[in-house]
Tab-separated table of C-alpha atoms and ligand atoms in Angstrom:
chain	number	residue	atom	x	y	z
A	1	VAL	CA	-20.454	6.476	1.621
A	2	LYS	CA	-21.386	9.766	3.238
A	3	ILE	CA	-18.566	12.290	3.243
A	4	VAL	CA	-18.644	14.643	6.220
A	5	GLY	CA	-18.184	18.424	6.396
A	6	LYS	CA	-17.359	19.254	2.780
A	7	GLU	CA	-16.965	22.934	3.593
A	8	HIS	CA	-14.446	22.188	6.359
A	9	PHE	CA	-10.969	23.773	5.991
A	10	SER	CA	-9.465	20.306	5.601
A	11	SER	CA	-11.291	20.006	2.255
A	12	SER	CA	-8.829	22.455	0.741
A	13	SER	CA	-6.390	20.718	-1.551
A	14	LEU	CA	-3.579	23.030	-0.459
A	15	PHE	CA	-4.081	21.760	3.087
A	16	GLY	CA	-4.406	18.129	1.950
A	17	ALA	CA	-1.340	18.203	-0.300
A	18	SER	CA	0.779	19.909	2.378
A	19	LEU	CA	-0.367	17.411	5.012
A	20	TYR	CA	0.441	14.499	2.726
A	21	LEU	CA	3.876	15.771	1.716
A	22	SER	CA	4.827	16.559	5.308
A	23	ILE	CA	3.812	13.061	6.464
A	24	PHE	CA	5.572	11.417	3.511
A	25	PHE	CA	8.866	13.262	3.904
A	26	SER	CA	8.846	13.047	7.723
A	27	THR	CA	8.654	9.255	7.630
A	28	VAL	CA	11.369	9.101	4.950
A	29	TYR	CA	13.618	11.551	6.793
A	30	LEU	CA	13.172	9.766	10.138
A	31	THR	CA	14.056	6.426	8.554
A	32	ILE	CA	17.253	7.852	7.054
A	33	LEU	CA	18.105	9.548	10.349
A	34	LEU	CA	17.603	6.323	12.325
A	35	SER	CA	19.461	4.190	9.787
A	36	GLU	CA	22.407	6.543	9.740
A	37	SER	CA	22.617	6.874	13.504
A	38	ARG	CA	25.457	5.164	15.313
A	39	PHE	CA	23.477	1.943	15.506
A	40	ASP	CA	23.248	-0.058	12.364
A	41	MET	CA	19.529	-0.580	12.487
A	42	SER	CA	18.105	0.061	9.048
A	43	VAL	CA	15.787	-2.943	9.411
A	44	PRO	CA	14.085	-1.960	12.672
A	45	ALA	CA	14.274	1.726	11.644
A	46	TRP	CA	11.404	1.364	9.205
A	47	SER	CA	9.390	-0.752	11.655
A	48	ILE	CA	9.733	1.940	14.325
A	49	VAL	CA	8.793	4.682	11.848
A	50	MET	CA	5.765	2.705	10.658
A	51	MET	CA	4.545	2.236	14.226
A	52	GLY	CA	4.892	5.971	14.827
A	53	LEU	CA	2.979	6.667	11.625
A	54	MET	CA	0.205	4.365	12.784
A	55	LEU	CA	-0.326	6.558	15.865
A	56	VAL	CA	-0.307	9.739	13.764
A	57	VAL	CA	-2.852	8.237	11.363
A	58	ILE	CA	-5.135	7.128	14.220
A	59	PHE	CA	-4.994	10.661	15.626
A	60	LEU	CA	-5.774	12.207	12.209
A	61	GLU	CA	-8.709	9.818	11.710
A	62	ILE	CA	-10.168	11.216	14.929
A	63	ILE	CA	-9.697	14.908	14.191
A	64	LEU	CA	-10.096	14.904	10.376
A	65	PRO	CA	-12.456	12.055	9.459
A	66	ASN	CA	-13.519	11.746	5.844
A	67	VAL	CA	-16.576	9.584	6.457
A	68	ASP	CA	-18.519	9.872	9.694
A	69	TYR	CA	-18.576	6.323	11.038
A	70	GLN	CA	-19.787	7.560	14.431
A	71	GLY	CA	-17.473	6.688	17.236
A	72	LEU	CA	-13.803	6.137	17.695
A	73	GLY	CA	-12.504	3.276	15.588
A	74	ALA	CA	-16.035	2.488	14.377
A	75	GLN	CA	-14.770	1.759	10.894
A	76	SER	CA	-12.504	-1.045	12.076
A	77	GLU	CA	-13.510	-4.643	12.538
A	78	LYS	CA	-12.224	-7.265	14.972
A	79	THR	CA	-11.032	-9.348	12.025
A	80	ASP	CA	-8.569	-6.623	11.102
A	81	VAL	CA	-6.769	-6.913	14.423
A	82	PHE	CA	-5.747	-10.445	13.404
A	83	TYR	CA	-4.506	-9.073	10.092
A	84	LEU	CA	-2.615	-6.303	11.867
A	85	VAL	CA	-0.735	-8.688	14.154
A	86	LEU	CA	-0.373	-11.830	12.043
A	87	ILE	CA	-0.149	-10.512	8.478
A	88	GLY	CA	1.044	-6.890	8.749
A	89	GLY	CA	3.138	-7.402	11.866
A	90	ILE	CA	4.689	-10.858	11.628
A	91	TYR	CA	4.190	-12.413	8.195
A	92	HIS	CA	5.012	-9.306	6.143
A	93	LYS	CA	8.261	-8.747	8.045
A	94	LEU	CA	9.267	-12.393	7.620
A	95	VAL	CA	8.668	-12.288	3.870
A	96	ILE	CA	10.660	-9.066	3.592
A	97	LEU	CA	13.489	-10.602	5.617
A	98	LEU	CA	13.406	-13.660	3.411
A	99	PHE	CA	13.425	-11.714	0.157
A	100	GLY	CA	15.354	-8.629	1.065
A	101	PHE	CA	17.846	-9.347	3.745
A	102	ILE	CA	18.675	-13.058	3.800
A	103	PHE	CA	19.373	-13.455	0.088
A	104	ILE	CA	21.109	-10.123	-0.145
A	105	ASP	CA	24.690	-11.358	0.297
A	106	LEU	CA	24.186	-14.105	-2.235
A	107	THR	CA	22.660	-11.779	-4.813
A	108	VAL	CA	25.227	-9.050	-4.199
A	109	TYR	CA	27.888	-11.658	-4.888
A	110	LEU	CA	26.144	-12.958	-8.022
A	111	SER	CA	25.316	-9.533	-9.411
A	112	THR	CA	28.856	-8.286	-8.799
A	113	TYR	CA	30.231	-11.411	-10.442
A	114	TYR	CA	28.101	-10.884	-13.537
A	115	GLY	CA	28.519	-7.095	-13.435
A	116	ILE	CA	24.737	-6.467	-13.197
A	117	ASP	CA	24.995	-4.216	-10.147
A	118	ASN	CA	26.728	-1.559	-12.236
A	119	THR	CA	23.376	-0.837	-13.890
A	120	TRP	CA	21.853	0.440	-10.637
A	121	VAL	CA	22.375	4.094	-9.643
A	122	HIS	CA	24.146	3.396	-6.322
A	123	GLY	CA	25.732	6.835	-6.195
A	124	TRP	CA	22.448	8.749	-6.291
A	125	PRO	CA	20.785	10.091	-3.107
A	126	VAL	CA	18.911	7.433	-1.112
A	127	ILE	CA	15.548	9.206	-1.587
A	128	THR	CA	16.013	9.330	-5.373
A	129	GLN	CA	17.000	5.657	-5.498
A	130	ALA	CA	13.972	4.690	-3.406
A	131	LEU	CA	11.623	6.804	-5.566
A	132	ILE	CA	12.935	5.149	-8.747
A	133	MET	CA	12.433	1.759	-7.129
A	134	LEU	CA	8.892	2.794	-6.147
A	135	LEU	CA	7.989	3.863	-9.675
A	136	VAL	CA	9.438	0.737	-11.299
A	137	SER	CA	7.919	-1.677	-8.785
A	138	ASP	CA	4.584	0.117	-9.191
A	139	PHE	CA	4.700	-0.682	-12.900
A	140	ALA	CA	5.125	-4.396	-12.142
A	141	ARG	CA	2.552	-4.407	-9.364
A	142	TYR	CA	0.089	-2.448	-11.502
A	143	TRP	CA	-0.100	-5.503	-13.757
A	144	VAL	CA	-0.208	-7.997	-10.886
A	145	HIS	CA	-3.035	-6.002	-9.276
A	146	ARG	CA	-4.893	-5.667	-12.575
A	147	ALA	CA	-4.557	-9.423	-13.131
A	148	ALA	CA	-5.821	-10.011	-9.569
A	149	HIS	CA	-9.066	-8.283	-10.582
A	150	GLN	CA	-9.433	-9.882	-13.998
A	151	ASN	CA	-8.223	-13.433	-13.437
A	152	ARG	CA	-10.697	-15.626	-11.532
A	153	PHE	CA	-8.042	-17.629	-9.715
A	154	LEU	CA	-6.075	-14.604	-8.537
A	155	TRP	CA	-9.286	-12.796	-7.594
A	156	ARG	CA	-10.044	-15.537	-5.037
A	157	PHE	CA	-7.096	-14.273	-2.990
A	158	HIS	CA	-7.534	-10.593	-3.734
A	159	ALA	CA	-11.229	-10.672	-2.750
A	160	VAL	CA	-10.056	-10.935	0.876
A	161	HIS	CA	-8.620	-7.417	0.627
A	162	HIS	CA	-11.833	-6.096	-0.910
A	163	SER	CA	-14.040	-7.670	1.770
A	164	SER	CA	-13.742	-4.606	4.050
A	165	GLU	CA	-17.027	-2.732	4.051
A	166	LYS	CA	-15.580	0.419	5.553
A	167	LEU	CA	-12.200	1.901	4.821
A	168	GLY	CA	-9.889	2.924	7.638
A	169	TRP	CA	-6.167	2.539	8.388
A	170	LEU	CA	-6.673	-1.028	9.640
A	171	ALA	CA	-8.053	-2.122	6.256
A	172	THR	CA	-4.502	-1.669	4.914
A	173	MET	CA	-3.474	-4.917	6.604
A	174	ARG	CA	-6.240	-7.118	5.176
A	175	PHE	CA	-4.396	-9.278	2.653
A	176	HIS	CA	-4.298	-13.017	2.138
A	177	PRO	CA	-0.722	-14.267	2.846
A	178	VAL	CA	-0.584	-16.090	-0.499
A	179	GLU	CA	-1.325	-12.851	-2.316
A	180	LYS	CA	1.103	-10.882	-0.165
A	181	PHE	CA	3.805	-13.346	-1.195
A	182	TYR	CA	3.300	-13.171	-4.958
A	183	PHE	CA	3.036	-9.389	-4.867
A	184	MET	CA	6.506	-9.408	-3.306
A	185	VAL	CA	8.072	-11.329	-6.195
A	186	PRO	CA	8.015	-8.490	-8.784
A	187	GLU	CA	8.566	-6.024	-5.964
A	188	MET	CA	11.759	-7.540	-4.583
A	189	ILE	CA	13.535	-9.900	-6.980
A	190	PRO	CA	14.616	-7.365	-9.667
A	191	PHE	CA	15.993	-5.032	-6.998
A	192	ILE	CA	17.821	-7.747	-5.114
A	193	ILE	CA	19.462	-8.796	-8.383
A	194	LEU	CA	20.415	-5.175	-9.044
A	195	GLY	CA	21.942	-5.120	-5.563
A	196	VAL	CA	19.885	-2.205	-4.163
A	197	GLY	CA	21.308	-1.258	-0.743
A	198	GLU	CA	19.640	-2.004	2.604
A	199	GLU	CA	19.094	1.638	3.439
A	200	VAL	CA	17.351	2.206	0.108
A	201	LEU	CA	15.153	-0.845	0.750
A	202	ALA	CA	14.257	0.512	4.193
A	203	VAL	CA	13.286	3.926	2.765
A	204	TYR	CA	11.369	2.186	-0.016
A	205	PHE	CA	9.318	0.172	2.513
A	206	VAL	CA	8.535	3.297	4.475
A	207	MET	CA	7.412	5.194	1.350
A	208	ASN	CA	5.310	2.258	0.261
A	209	GLY	CA	3.863	1.646	3.736
A	210	THR	CA	3.049	5.326	4.259
A	211	ASN	CA	1.151	5.517	0.987
A	212	ALA	CA	-0.652	2.225	1.617
A	213	MET	CA	-1.851	3.425	4.992
A	214	LEU	CA	-2.930	6.856	3.732
A	215	GLN	CA	-4.701	5.174	0.824
A	216	HIS	CA	-7.011	3.351	3.225
A	217	ALA	CA	-7.116	5.729	6.212
A	218	ASN	CA	-10.361	7.544	6.923
A	219	ILE	CA	-8.740	10.975	6.821
A	220	ARG	CA	-9.939	13.986	4.862
A	221	MET	CA	-6.959	14.672	2.631
A	222	ASN	CA	-7.735	16.091	-0.787
A	223	LEU	CA	-4.577	16.079	-2.843
A	224	GLY	CA	-5.537	18.482	-5.654
A	225	VAL	CA	-2.884	18.517	-8.387
A	226	LEU	CA	-0.904	15.777	-6.599
A	227	ASN	CA	-3.725	13.470	-7.727
A	228	TRP	CA	-1.991	13.441	-11.104
A	229	VAL	CA	0.981	11.721	-9.500
A	230	PHE	CA	-0.148	9.737	-6.448
A	231	ASN	CA	-2.881	7.162	-6.098
A	232	LEU	CA	-4.206	7.752	-2.604
A	233	GLN	CA	-7.536	7.636	-0.813
A	234	GLU	CA	-9.619	9.682	-3.269
A	235	TYR	CA	-8.898	7.094	-5.977
A	236	HIS	CA	-8.826	4.127	-3.647
A	237	LEU	CA	-12.390	4.625	-2.399
A	238	TRP	CA	-13.497	4.033	-5.993
A	239	HIS	CA	-11.203	1.028	-6.222
A	240	HIS	CA	-13.055	-0.502	-3.247
A	241	SER	CA	-16.510	0.260	-4.681
A	242	LYS	CA	-19.039	-2.580	-4.679
A	243	LYS	CA	-19.795	-1.823	-8.342
A	244	ILE	CA	-17.334	-3.848	-10.431
A	245	ASP	CA	-17.171	-1.354	-13.311
A	246	GLU	CA	-16.047	1.257	-10.779
A	247	SER	CA	-13.647	-0.928	-8.796
A	248	ASN	CA	-11.827	-2.245	-11.879
A	249	SER	CA	-9.774	0.940	-11.934
A	250	ASN	CA	-6.927	2.756	-10.143
A	251	TYR	CA	-4.674	-0.304	-9.878
A	252	GLY	CA	-1.465	1.586	-9.087
A	253	ILE	CA	0.001	0.895	-5.642
A	254	ASN	CA	1.612	4.301	-5.020
A	255	PHE	CA	1.279	6.198	-8.278
A	256	ILE	CA	-1.635	6.931	-10.606
A	257	ILE	CA	0.828	7.342	-13.491
A	258	TRP	CA	0.508	3.760	-14.789
A	259	ASP	CA	-3.299	3.996	-14.667
A	260	ILE	CA	-3.114	7.151	-16.786
A	261	VAL	CA	-0.742	5.430	-19.248
A	262	PHE	CA	-2.853	2.257	-19.515
A	263	GLY	CA	-6.273	3.946	-19.345
A	264	THR	CA	-7.634	2.737	-15.994
A	265	ARG	CA	-7.695	6.007	-14.037
A	266	PHE	CA	-11.162	6.651	-12.570
A	267	LEU	CA	-12.163	9.668	-10.447
A	268	PRO	CA	-15.664	11.035	-11.130
A	269	ALA	CA	-16.075	14.556	-9.800
A	270	ASP	CA	-19.872	14.653	-9.744
A	271	ARG	CA	-20.638	11.955	-7.161
A	272	GLU	CA	-19.352	9.929	-4.184
A	273	VAL	CA	-18.761	6.187	-3.941
A	274	SER	CA	-22.058	4.600	-2.932
A	275	GLU	CA	-20.963	1.342	-1.271
A	276	ILE	CA	-17.659	-0.293	-0.322
A	277	GLY	CA	-17.017	-4.040	-0.368
A	278	LEU	CA	-17.818	-7.203	-2.281
A	279	VAL	CA	-20.922	-8.048	-4.301
A	280	ASP	CA	-21.094	-11.382	-2.428
A	281	THR	CA	-22.996	-10.570	0.773
A	282	ASP	CA	-22.261	-14.046	2.212
A	283	TYR	CA	-18.496	-13.548	2.117
A	284	PRO	CA	-16.987	-14.807	5.422
A	285	LYS	CA	-16.190	-12.143	7.998
A	286	LYS	CA	-13.888	-14.062	10.352
A	287	PHE	CA	-10.130	-14.193	9.906
A	288	LEU	CA	-9.732	-17.987	9.698
A	289	HIS	CA	-12.713	-18.344	7.367
A	290	GLN	CA	-11.206	-15.714	5.093
A	291	MET	CA	-7.894	-17.606	5.096
A	292	ILE	CA	-9.617	-20.765	3.843
A	293	LYS	CA	-12.140	-19.140	1.493
A	294	PRO	CA	-9.829	-18.831	-1.595
A	295	PHE	CA	-9.190	-22.602	-1.543
A	296	LYS	CA	-12.872	-23.559	-1.558
B	1	ZN	ZN1	-7.799	-4.304	-5.650
């Protein structure tokens, strides 16, 4: 991977960290603003914010590219459009609705009945609640992600995500639906049982979605000291390396904290990632073929 214009102003970590924090808090703030407006629309609020973010990210990929892929959208593949519409757009929302919003009344009732909901910090600010949820769910998903790389059966599904040979915002959507589903189990169930509110869930999804997109986007954004907290693109390029000893690292979804704790943080300062993708050069490239591949 050839990184462009290292001496460019956007290489400064002060610039990168400020850009990241302003994007992160703008999406969070907008979601809260929309959810608290006269319309009760906390569900579509995060969808609207995520669509807006998508446009911002596309714009930033054009003006601040990290890798020069030559040409607008050259890093994206046709396959990813199917993932964007079918997996990111429709399937993901349905699974969230299923987990988060359909069972919510039932679980609120059950958790109130058994007094479990008293353990959650309902009175704290929404942002704080969502950040706690993010950190805890990252712990669970750290282990699911790590298992997806080390267990042969789980890897079959996760390989789909690693089949991108260039990283850009669209690569965020490339997930097998089976994998997307089991990642949601540790992510949602504990919080539904604890009775986390809808607005907190909405802010959580926006935080998570913003980080996921910035992790894959082809934007020059060096985080500097924030790299000790967040696991974004600088780490994620290594996670997508073709070399297995390099890619078996940086498993955190939003934070790098669990990788530091469990010894899987990897960020060499002396070189760049050489190649992105899978070792298997015959891996199918078409959407439907990739859907079937894990079952073969
Ligand atoms: Zn992975």
